[in-house]
Amino acid sequence: MSRGVVYVHSAPRALCPHVEWAAGRALGRAVNFDWRPQPVLPGAHRTEYTWEGPRGTGALLASALRGWEHLRYEVTEDAGLGTDGGRWMHTPDLGIFFAQTDTAGNTVVPEDRIRAAMEAAGSDAFELHRQLRVALGHAWDEELEPFRYAGEDSPVIWLHKVG
């Protein structure tokens, strides 16, 4: 068995019941999410749902939610004995990104991906930096970050290049 979390960072109100239905199909049981307004995007709603299921359920959930144009979400699946975990991130502009995770939740970049980044970059340090940011899903993190922390009781504070 495995467990993880579905974070729907923003969904139009009309899409919310469809998201629940899709997640329920992936989990094999009906689910009811606790939807709250998403202050970063007026008219959108957010939720998070802790799930348990067989190994691979995270991939099923991420696939079930994929394809809706206005949906921002993340799905995590915890690592287990002998298996890596996973993290799927989706934004309307970037599509879906998958990364393996270790038992602490850190992104694991496979050796072949690092070697490919090094080969593509050659001796260009800036290109290597860009390639590694792609491998880590940096663009998805940047787009989702304001949505992650914007709850009813937490004001959104936009910071630009602090420090």
mmCIF file with all atom_site columns, N, CA, C and O in Angstrom, residues 103-148:
data_model
loop_
_atom_site.group_PDB
_atom_site.id
_atom_site.type_symbol
_atom_site.label_atom_id
_atom_site.label_alt_id
_atom_site.label_comp_id
_atom_site.label_asym_id
_atom_site.label_entity_id
_atom_site.label_seq_id
_atom_site.pdbx_PDB_ins_code
_atom_site.Cartn_x
_atom_site.Cartn_y
_atom_site.Cartn_z
_atom_site.occupancy
_atom_site.B_iso_or_equiv
_atom_site.pdbx_formal_charge
_atom_site.auth_seq_id
_atom_site.auth_comp_id
_atom_site.auth_asym_id
_atom_site.auth_atom_id
_atom_site.pdbx_PDB_model_num
ATOM 1   N N  . THR A 1 103 ? 12.726 9.141  0.266   1.00 0.00 ? 103 THR A N  1
ATOM 2   C CA . THR A 1 103 ? 11.902 9.013  1.467   1.00 0.00 ? 103 THR A CA 1
ATOM 3   C C  . THR A 1 103 ? 11.708 10.337 2.199   1.00 0.00 ? 103 THR A C  1
ATOM 4   O O  . THR A 1 103 ? 10.758 10.488 2.966   1.00 0.00 ? 103 THR A O  1
ATOM 5   N N  . ALA A 1 104 ? 12.575 11.304 1.964   1.00 0.00 ? 104 ALA A N  1
ATOM 6   C CA . ALA A 1 104 ? 12.427 12.626 2.587   1.00 0.00 ? 104 ALA A CA 1
ATOM 7   C C  . ALA A 1 104 ? 11.610 13.578 1.713   1.00 0.00 ? 104 ALA A C  1
ATOM 8   O O  . ALA A 1 104 ? 11.383 14.726 2.082   1.00 0.00 ? 104 ALA A O  1
ATOM 9   N N  . GLY A 1 105 ? 11.203 13.130 0.518   1.00 0.00 ? 105 GLY A N  1
ATOM 10  C CA . GLY A 1 105 ? 10.425 13.972 -0.379  1.00 0.00 ? 105 GLY A CA 1
ATOM 11  C C  . GLY A 1 105 ? 11.264 14.786 -1.342  1.00 0.00 ? 105 GLY A C  1
ATOM 12  O O  . GLY A 1 105 ? 10.732 15.601 -2.094  1.00 0.00 ? 105 GLY A O  1
ATOM 13  N N  . ASN A 1 106 ? 12.578 14.582 -1.325  1.00 0.00 ? 106 ASN A N  1
ATOM 14  C CA . ASN A 1 106 ? 13.462 15.294 -2.246  1.00 0.00 ? 106 ASN A CA 1
ATOM 15  C C  . ASN A 1 106 ? 13.332 14.748 -3.658  1.00 0.00 ? 106 ASN A C  1
ATOM 16  O O  . ASN A 1 106 ? 13.160 13.548 -3.853  1.00 0.00 ? 106 ASN A O  1
ATOM 17  N N  . THR A 1 107 ? 13.455 15.627 -4.639  1.00 0.00 ? 107 THR A N  1
ATOM 18  C CA . THR A 1 107 ? 13.452 15.197 -6.031  1.00 0.00 ? 107 THR A CA 1
ATOM 19  C C  . THR A 1 107 ? 14.729 14.428 -6.325  1.00 0.00 ? 107 THR A C  1
ATOM 20  O O  . THR A 1 107 ? 15.816 14.851 -5.958  1.00 0.00 ? 107 THR A O  1
ATOM 21  N N  . VAL A 1 108 ? 14.582 13.303 -6.986  1.00 0.00 ? 108 VAL A N  1
ATOM 22  C CA . VAL A 1 108 ? 15.715 12.470 -7.388  1.00 0.00 ? 108 VAL A CA 1
ATOM 23  C C  . VAL A 1 108 ? 15.895 12.640 -8.894  1.00 0.00 ? 108 VAL A C  1
ATOM 24  O O  . VAL A 1 108 ? 14.975 12.368 -9.658  1.00 0.00 ? 108 VAL A O  1
ATOM 25  N N  . VAL A 1 109 ? 17.070 13.112 -9.296  1.00 0.00 ? 109 VAL A N  1
ATOM 26  C CA . VAL A 1 109 ? 17.361 13.259 -10.721 1.00 0.00 ? 109 VAL A CA 1
ATOM 27  C C  . VAL A 1 109 ? 18.246 12.074 -11.114 1.00 0.00 ? 109 VAL A C  1
ATOM 28  O O  . VAL A 1 109 ? 19.365 11.952 -10.623 1.00 0.00 ? 109 VAL A O  1
ATOM 29  N N  . PRO A 1 110 ? 17.767 11.204 -11.990 1.00 0.00 ? 110 PRO A N  1
ATOM 30  C CA . PRO A 1 110 ? 18.533 10.022 -12.375 1.00 0.00 ? 110 PRO A CA 1
ATOM 31  C C  . PRO A 1 110 ? 19.864 10.378 -13.052 1.00 0.00 ? 110 PRO A C  1
ATOM 32  O O  . PRO A 1 110 ? 19.995 11.428 -13.695 1.00 0.00 ? 110 PRO A O  1
ATOM 33  N N  . GLU A 1 111 ? 20.810 9.497  -12.908 1.00 0.00 ? 111 GLU A N  1
ATOM 34  C CA . GLU A 1 111 ? 22.154 9.682  -13.462 1.00 0.00 ? 111 GLU A CA 1
ATOM 35  C C  . GLU A 1 111 ? 22.119 9.980  -14.957 1.00 0.00 ? 111 GLU A C  1
ATOM 36  O O  . GLU A 1 111 ? 22.836 10.878 -15.436 1.00 0.00 ? 111 GLU A O  1
ATOM 37  N N  . ASP A 1 112 ? 21.308 9.257  -15.710 1.00 0.00 ? 112 ASP A N  1
ATOM 38  C CA . ASP A 1 112 ? 21.250 9.485  -17.153 1.00 0.00 ? 112 ASP A CA 1
ATOM 39  C C  . ASP A 1 112 ? 20.761 10.890 -17.491 1.00 0.00 ? 112 ASP A C  1
ATOM 40  O O  . ASP A 1 112 ? 21.208 11.487 -18.468 1.00 0.00 ? 112 ASP A O  1
ATOM 41  N N  . ARG A 1 113 ? 19.860 11.425 -16.690 1.00 0.00 ? 113 ARG A N  1
ATOM 42  C CA . ARG A 1 113 ? 19.359 12.785 -16.918 1.00 0.00 ? 113 ARG A CA 1
ATOM 43  C C  . ARG A 1 113 ? 20.467 13.807 -16.671 1.00 0.00 ? 113 ARG A C  1
ATOM 44  O O  . ARG A 1 113 ? 20.601 14.786 -17.401 1.00 0.00 ? 113 ARG A O  1
ATOM 45  N N  . ILE A 1 114 ? 21.260 13.582 -15.627 1.00 0.00 ? 114 ILE A N  1
ATOM 46  C CA . ILE A 1 114 ? 22.380 14.485 -15.331 1.00 0.00 ? 114 ILE A CA 1
ATOM 47  C C  . ILE A 1 114 ? 23.424 14.406 -16.436 1.00 0.00 ? 114 ILE A C  1
ATOM 48  O O  . ILE A 1 114 ? 23.937 15.429 -16.902 1.00 0.00 ? 114 ILE A O  1
ATOM 49  N N  . ARG A 1 115 ? 23.730 13.182 -16.882 1.00 0.00 ? 115 ARG A N  1
ATOM 50  C CA . ARG A 1 115 ? 24.709 13.021 -17.968 1.00 0.00 ? 115 ARG A CA 1
ATOM 51  C C  . ARG A 1 115 ? 24.224 13.710 -19.249 1.00 0.00 ? 115 ARG A C  1
ATOM 52  O O  . ARG A 1 115 ? 25.006 14.352 -19.953 1.00 0.00 ? 115 ARG A O  1
ATOM 53  N N  . ALA A 1 116 ? 22.938 13.586 -19.551 1.00 0.00 ? 116 ALA A N  1
ATOM 54  C CA . ALA A 1 116 ? 22.389 14.246 -20.748 1.00 0.00 ? 116 ALA A CA 1
ATOM 55  C C  . ALA A 1 116 ? 22.481 15.761 -20.614 1.00 0.00 ? 116 ALA A C  1
ATOM 56  O O  . ALA A 1 116 ? 22.811 16.455 -21.589 1.00 0.00 ? 116 ALA A O  1
ATOM 57  N N  . ALA A 1 117 ? 22.228 16.286 -19.426 1.00 0.00 ? 117 ALA A N  1
ATOM 58  C CA . ALA A 1 117 ? 22.342 17.736 -19.201 1.00 0.00 ? 117 ALA A CA 1
ATOM 59  C C  . ALA A 1 117 ? 23.782 18.192 -19.389 1.00 0.00 ? 117 ALA A C  1
ATOM 60  O O  . ALA A 1 117 ? 24.048 19.228 -20.007 1.00 0.00 ? 117 ALA A O  1
ATOM 61  N N  . MET A 1 118 ? 24.721 17.411 -18.870 1.00 0.00 ? 118 MET A N  1
ATOM 62  C CA . MET A 1 118 ? 26.140 17.760 -19.009 1.00 0.00 ? 118 MET A CA 1
ATOM 63  C C  . MET A 1 118 ? 26.560 17.730 -20.474 1.00 0.00 ? 118 MET A C  1
ATOM 64  O O  . MET A 1 118 ? 27.282 18.620 -20.946 1.00 0.00 ? 118 MET A O  1
ATOM 65  N N  . GLU A 1 119 ? 26.106 16.726 -21.199 1.00 0.00 ? 119 GLU A N  1
ATOM 66  C CA . GLU A 1 119 ? 26.466 16.616 -22.613 1.00 0.00 ? 119 GLU A CA 1
ATOM 67  C C  . GLU A 1 119 ? 25.868 17.759 -23.423 1.00 0.00 ? 119 GLU A C  1
ATOM 68  O O  . GLU A 1 119 ? 26.531 18.357 -24.275 1.00 0.00 ? 119 GLU A O  1
ATOM 69  N N  . ALA A 1 120 ? 24.604 18.073 -23.157 1.00 0.00 ? 120 ALA A N  1
ATOM 70  C CA . ALA A 1 120 ? 23.952 19.158 -23.896 1.00 0.00 ? 120 ALA A CA 1
ATOM 71  C C  . ALA A 1 120 ? 24.600 20.505 -23.601 1.00 0.00 ? 120 ALA A C  1
ATOM 72  O O  . ALA A 1 120 ? 24.696 21.360 -24.485 1.00 0.00 ? 120 ALA A O  1
ATOM 73  N N  . ALA A 1 121 ? 25.065 20.689 -22.369 1.00 0.00 ? 121 ALA A N  1
ATOM 74  C CA . ALA A 1 121 ? 25.644 21.972 -21.966 1.00 0.00 ? 121 ALA A CA 1
ATOM 75  C C  . ALA A 1 121 ? 27.091 22.132 -22.412 1.00 0.00 ? 121 ALA A C  1
ATOM 76  O O  . ALA A 1 121 ? 27.552 23.261 -22.608 1.00 0.00 ? 121 ALA A O  1
ATOM 77  N N  . GLY A 1 122 ? 27.795 21.032 -22.571 1.00 0.00 ? 122 GLY A N  1
ATOM 78  C CA . GLY A 1 122 ? 29.223 21.145 -22.907 1.00 0.00 ? 122 GLY A CA 1
ATOM 79  C C  . GLY A 1 122 ? 29.945 21.924 -21.822 1.00 0.00 ? 122 GLY A C  1
ATOM 80  O O  . GLY A 1 122 ? 29.805 21.635 -20.645 1.00 0.00 ? 122 GLY A O  1
ATOM 81  N N  . SER A 1 123 ? 30.689 22.939 -22.202 1.00 0.00 ? 123 SER A N  1
ATOM 82  C CA . SER A 1 123 ? 31.432 23.730 -21.216 1.00 0.00 ? 123 SER A CA 1
ATOM 83  C C  . SER A 1 123 ? 30.681 25.003 -20.806 1.00 0.00 ? 123 SER A C  1
ATOM 84  O O  . SER A 1 123 ? 31.222 25.841 -20.094 1.00 0.00 ? 123 SER A O  1
ATOM 85  N N  . ASP A 1 124 ? 29.433 25.126 -21.225 1.00 0.00 ? 124 ASP A N  1
ATOM 86  C CA . ASP A 1 124 ? 28.633 26.306 -20.922 1.00 0.00 ? 124 ASP A CA 1
ATOM 87  C C  . ASP A 1 124 ? 27.926 26.125 -19.570 1.00 0.00 ? 124 ASP A C  1
ATOM 88  O O  . ASP A 1 124 ? 26.922 25.422 -19.463 1.00 0.00 ? 124 ASP A O  1
ATOM 89  N N  . ALA A 1 125 ? 28.448 26.785 -18.534 1.00 0.00 ? 125 ALA A N  1
ATOM 90  C CA . ALA A 1 125 ? 27.904 26.644 -17.180 1.00 0.00 ? 125 ALA A CA 1
ATOM 91  C C  . ALA A 1 125 ? 26.466 27.141 -17.094 1.00 0.00 ? 125 ALA A C  1
ATOM 92  O O  . ALA A 1 125 ? 25.643 26.577 -16.365 1.00 0.00 ? 125 ALA A O  1
ATOM 93  N N  . PHE A 1 126 ? 26.144 28.202 -17.826 1.00 0.00 ? 126 PHE A N  1
ATOM 94  C CA . PHE A 1 126 ? 24.785 28.725 -17.802 1.00 0.00 ? 126 PHE A CA 1
ATOM 95  C C  . PHE A 1 126 ? 23.794 27.730 -18.406 1.00 0.00 ? 126 PHE A C  1
ATOM 96  O O  . PHE A 1 126 ? 22.684 27.551 -17.905 1.00 0.00 ? 126 PHE A O  1
ATOM 97  N N  . GLU A 1 127 ? 24.203 27.047 -19.459 1.00 0.00 ? 127 GLU A N  1
ATOM 98  C CA . GLU A 1 127 ? 23.334 26.041 -20.076 1.00 0.00 ? 127 GLU A CA 1
ATOM 99  C C  . GLU A 1 127 ? 23.168 24.843 -19.148 1.00 0.00 ? 127 GLU A C  1
ATOM 100 O O  . GLU A 1 127 ? 22.084 24.269 -19.053 1.00 0.00 ? 127 GLU A O  1
ATOM 101 N N  . LEU A 1 128 ? 24.238 24.447 -18.450 1.00 0.00 ? 128 LEU A N  1
ATOM 102 C CA . LEU A 1 128 ? 24.123 23.345 -17.487 1.00 0.00 ? 128 LEU A CA 1
ATOM 103 C C  . LEU A 1 128 ? 23.132 23.727 -16.384 1.00 0.00 ? 128 LEU A C  1
ATOM 104 O O  . LEU A 1 128 ? 22.281 22.913 -16.003 1.00 0.00 ? 128 LEU A O  1
ATOM 105 N N  . HIS A 1 129 ? 23.229 24.928 -15.917 1.00 0.00 ? 129 HIS A N  1
ATOM 106 C CA . HIS A 1 129 ? 22.293 25.415 -14.899 1.00 0.00 ? 129 HIS A CA 1
ATOM 107 C C  . HIS A 1 129 ? 20.851 25.340 -15.425 1.00 0.00 ? 129 HIS A C  1
ATOM 108 O O  . HIS A 1 129 ? 19.946 24.870 -14.728 1.00 0.00 ? 129 HIS A O  1
ATOM 109 N N  . ARG A 1 130 ? 20.638 25.778 -16.652 1.00 0.00 ? 130 ARG A N  1
ATOM 110 C CA . ARG A 1 130 ? 19.307 25.730 -17.255 1.00 0.00 ? 130 ARG A CA 1
ATOM 111 C C  . ARG A 1 130 ? 18.803 24.293 -17.378 1.00 0.00 ? 130 ARG A C  1
ATOM 112 O O  . ARG A 1 130 ? 17.657 23.986 -17.040 1.00 0.00 ? 130 ARG A O  1
ATOM 113 N N  . GLN A 1 131 ? 19.661 23.412 -17.843 1.00 0.00 ? 131 GLN A N  1
ATOM 114 C CA . GLN A 1 131 ? 19.292 21.995 -18.010 1.00 0.00 ? 131 GLN A CA 1
ATOM 115 C C  . GLN A 1 131 ? 18.910 21.361 -16.668 1.00 0.00 ? 131 GLN A C  1
ATOM 116 O O  . GLN A 1 131 ? 17.952 20.584 -16.594 1.00 0.00 ? 131 GLN A O  1
ATOM 117 N N  . LEU A 1 132 ? 19.644 21.685 -15.616 1.00 0.00 ? 132 LEU A N  1
ATOM 118 C CA . LEU A 1 132 ? 19.345 21.112 -14.300 1.00 0.00 ? 132 LEU A CA 1
ATOM 119 C C  . LEU A 1 132 ? 18.047 21.686 -13.730 1.00 0.00 ? 132 LEU A C  1
ATOM 120 O O  . LEU A 1 132 ? 17.299 20.974 -13.056 1.00 0.00 ? 132 LEU A O  1
ATOM 121 N N  . ARG A 1 133 ? 17.772 22.943 -14.013 1.00 0.00 ? 133 ARG A N  1
ATOM 122 C CA . ARG A 1 133 ? 16.495 23.524 -13.587 1.00 0.00 ? 133 ARG A CA 1
ATOM 123 C C  . ARG A 1 133 ? 15.330 22.819 -14.286 1.00 0.00 ? 133 ARG A C  1
ATOM 124 O O  . ARG A 1 133 ? 14.287 22.574 -13.671 1.00 0.00 ? 133 ARG A O  1
ATOM 125 N N  . VAL A 1 134 ? 15.505 22.483 -15.543 1.00 0.00 ? 134 VAL A N  1
ATOM 126 C CA . VAL A 1 134 ? 14.475 21.730 -16.268 1.00 0.00 ? 134 VAL A CA 1
ATOM 127 C C  . VAL A 1 134 ? 14.289 20.353 -15.621 1.00 0.00 ? 134 VAL A C  1
ATOM 128 O O  . VAL A 1 134 ? 13.168 19.905 -15.381 1.00 0.00 ? 134 VAL A O  1
ATOM 129 N N  . ALA A 1 135 ? 15.401 19.687 -15.303 1.00 0.00 ? 135 ALA A N  1
ATOM 130 C CA . ALA A 1 135 ? 15.340 18.348 -14.708 1.00 0.00 ? 135 ALA A CA 1
ATOM 131 C C  . ALA A 1 135 ? 14.662 18.354 -13.338 1.00 0.00 ? 135 ALA A C  1
ATOM 132 O O  . ALA A 1 135 ? 14.044 17.362 -12.943 1.00 0.00 ? 135 ALA A O  1
ATOM 133 N N  . LEU A 1 136 ? 14.762 19.463 -12.631 1.00 0.00 ? 136 LEU A N  1
ATOM 134 C CA . LEU A 1 136 ? 14.154 19.577 -11.308 1.00 0.00 ? 136 LEU A CA 1
ATOM 135 C C  . LEU A 1 136 ? 12.712 20.094 -11.351 1.00 0.00 ? 136 LEU A C  1
ATOM 136 O O  . LEU A 1 136 ? 12.048 20.163 -10.321 1.00 0.00 ? 136 LEU A O  1
ATOM 137 N N  . GLY A 1 137 ? 12.238 20.485 -12.525 1.00 0.00 ? 137 GLY A N  1
ATOM 138 C CA . GLY A 1 137 ? 10.877 20.999 -12.639 1.00 0.00 ? 137 GLY A CA 1
ATOM 139 C C  . GLY A 1 137 ? 10.727 22.409 -12.088 1.00 0.00 ? 137 GLY A C  1
ATOM 140 O O  . GLY A 1 137 ? 9.666  22.794 -11.602 1.00 0.00 ? 137 GLY A O  1
ATOM 141 N N  . HIS A 1 138 ? 11.787 23.184 -12.197 1.00 0.00 ? 138 HIS A N  1
ATOM 142 C CA . HIS A 1 138 ? 11.809 24.529 -11.616 1.00 0.00 ? 138 HIS A CA 1
ATOM 143 C C  . HIS A 1 138 ? 10.678 25.420 -12.144 1.00 0.00 ? 138 HIS A C  1
ATOM 144 O O  . HIS A 1 138 ? 10.051 26.158 -11.374 1.00 0.00 ? 138 HIS A O  1
ATOM 145 N N  . ALA A 1 139 ? 10.385 25.364 -13.416 1.00 0.00 ? 139 ALA A N  1
ATOM 146 C CA . ALA A 1 139 ? 9.339  26.210 -13.983 1.00 0.00 ? 139 ALA A CA 1
ATOM 147 C C  . ALA A 1 139 ? 7.979  25.894 -13.357 1.00 0.00 ? 139 ALA A C  1
ATOM 148 O O  . ALA A 1 139 ? 7.180  26.797 -13.092 1.00 0.00 ? 139 ALA A O  1
ATOM 149 N N  . TRP A 1 140 ? 7.703  24.626 -13.088 1.00 0.00 ? 140 TRP A N  1
ATOM 150 C CA . TRP A 1 140 ? 6.448  24.227 -12.463 1.00 0.00 ? 140 TRP A CA 1
ATOM 151 C C  . TRP A 1 140 ? 6.404  24.737 -11.024 1.00 0.00 ? 140 TRP A C  1
ATOM 152 O O  . TRP A 1 140 ? 5.382  25.262 -10.580 1.00 0.00 ? 140 TRP A O  1
ATOM 153 N N  . ASP A 1 141 ? 7.513  24.581 -10.303 1.00 0.00 ? 141 ASP A N  1
ATOM 154 C CA . ASP A 1 141 ? 7.561  25.092 -8.934  1.00 0.00 ? 141 ASP A CA 1
ATOM 155 C C  . ASP A 1 141 ? 7.319  26.597 -8.891  1.00 0.00 ? 141 ASP A C  1
ATOM 156 O O  . ASP A 1 141 ? 6.574  27.079 -8.038  1.00 0.00 ? 141 ASP A O  1
ATOM 157 N N  . GLU A 1 142 ? 7.941  27.331 -9.796  1.00 0.00 ? 142 GLU A N  1
ATOM 158 C CA . GLU A 1 142 ? 7.760  28.788 -9.819  1.00 0.00 ? 142 GLU A CA 1
ATOM 159 C C  . GLU A 1 142 ? 6.307  29.171 -10.075 1.00 0.00 ? 142 GLU A C  1
ATOM 160 O O  . GLU A 1 142 ? 5.787  30.083 -9.448  1.00 0.00 ? 142 GLU A O  1
ATOM 161 N N  . GLU A 1 143 ? 5.667  28.482 -11.006 1.00 0.00 ? 143 GLU A N  1
ATOM 162 C CA . GLU A 1 143 ? 4.277  28.826 -11.321 1.00 0.00 ? 143 GLU A CA 1
ATOM 163 C C  . GLU A 1 143 ? 3.315  28.427 -10.201 1.00 0.00 ? 143 GLU A C  1
ATOM 164 O O  . GLU A 1 143 ? 2.344  29.125 -9.918  1.00 0.00 ? 143 GLU A O  1
ATOM 165 N N  . LEU A 1 144 ? 3.592  27.306 -9.531  1.00 0.00 ? 144 LEU A N  1
ATOM 166 C CA . LEU A 1 144 ? 2.674  26.814 -8.502  1.00 0.00 ? 144 LEU A CA 1
ATOM 167 C C  . LEU A 1 144 ? 2.895  27.450 -7.130  1.00 0.00 ? 144 LEU A C  1
ATOM 168 O O  . LEU A 1 144 ? 1.987  27.443 -6.294  1.00 0.00 ? 144 LEU A O  1
ATOM 169 N N  . GLU A 1 145 ? 4.068  27.977 -6.886  1.00 0.00 ? 145 GLU A N  1
ATOM 170 C CA . GLU A 1 145 ? 4.408  28.471 -5.547  1.00 0.00 ? 145 GLU A CA 1
ATOM 171 C C  . GLU A 1 145 ? 3.389  29.451 -4.963  1.00 0.00 ? 145 GLU A C  1
ATOM 172 O O  . GLU A 1 145 ? 2.963  29.270 -3.817  1.00 0.00 ? 145 GLU A O  1
ATOM 173 N N  . PRO A 1 146 ? 2.941  30.470 -5.671  1.00 0.00 ? 146 PRO A N  1
ATOM 174 C CA . PRO A 1 146 ? 1.947  31.374 -5.073  1.00 0.00 ? 146 PRO A CA 1
ATOM 175 C C  . PRO A 1 146 ? 0.643  30.667 -4.711  1.00 0.00 ? 146 PRO A C  1
ATOM 176 O O  . PRO A 1 146 ? -0.009 31.015 -3.730  1.00 0.00 ? 146 PRO A O  1
ATOM 177 N N  . PHE A 1 147 ? 0.279  29.648 -5.476  1.00 0.00 ? 147 PHE A N  1
ATOM 178 C CA . PHE A 1 147 ? -0.964 28.923 -5.224  1.00 0.00 ? 147 PHE A CA 1
ATOM 179 C C  . PHE A 1 147 ? -0.835 27.990 -4.027  1.00 0.00 ? 147 PHE A C  1
ATOM 180 O O  . PHE A 1 147 ? -1.823 27.674 -3.374  1.00 0.00 ? 147 PHE A O  1
ATOM 181 N N  . ARG A 1 148 ? 0.357  27.517 -3.732  1.00 0.00 ? 148 ARG A N  1
ATOM 182 C CA . ARG A 1 148 ? 0.566  26.577 -2.629  1.00 0.00 ? 148 ARG A CA 1
ATOM 183 C C  . ARG A 1 148 ? 0.286  27.210 -1.276  1.00 0.00 ? 148 ARG A C  1
ATOM 184 O O  . ARG A 1 148 ? -0.242 26.556 -0.393  1.00 0.00 ? 148 ARG A O  1
#
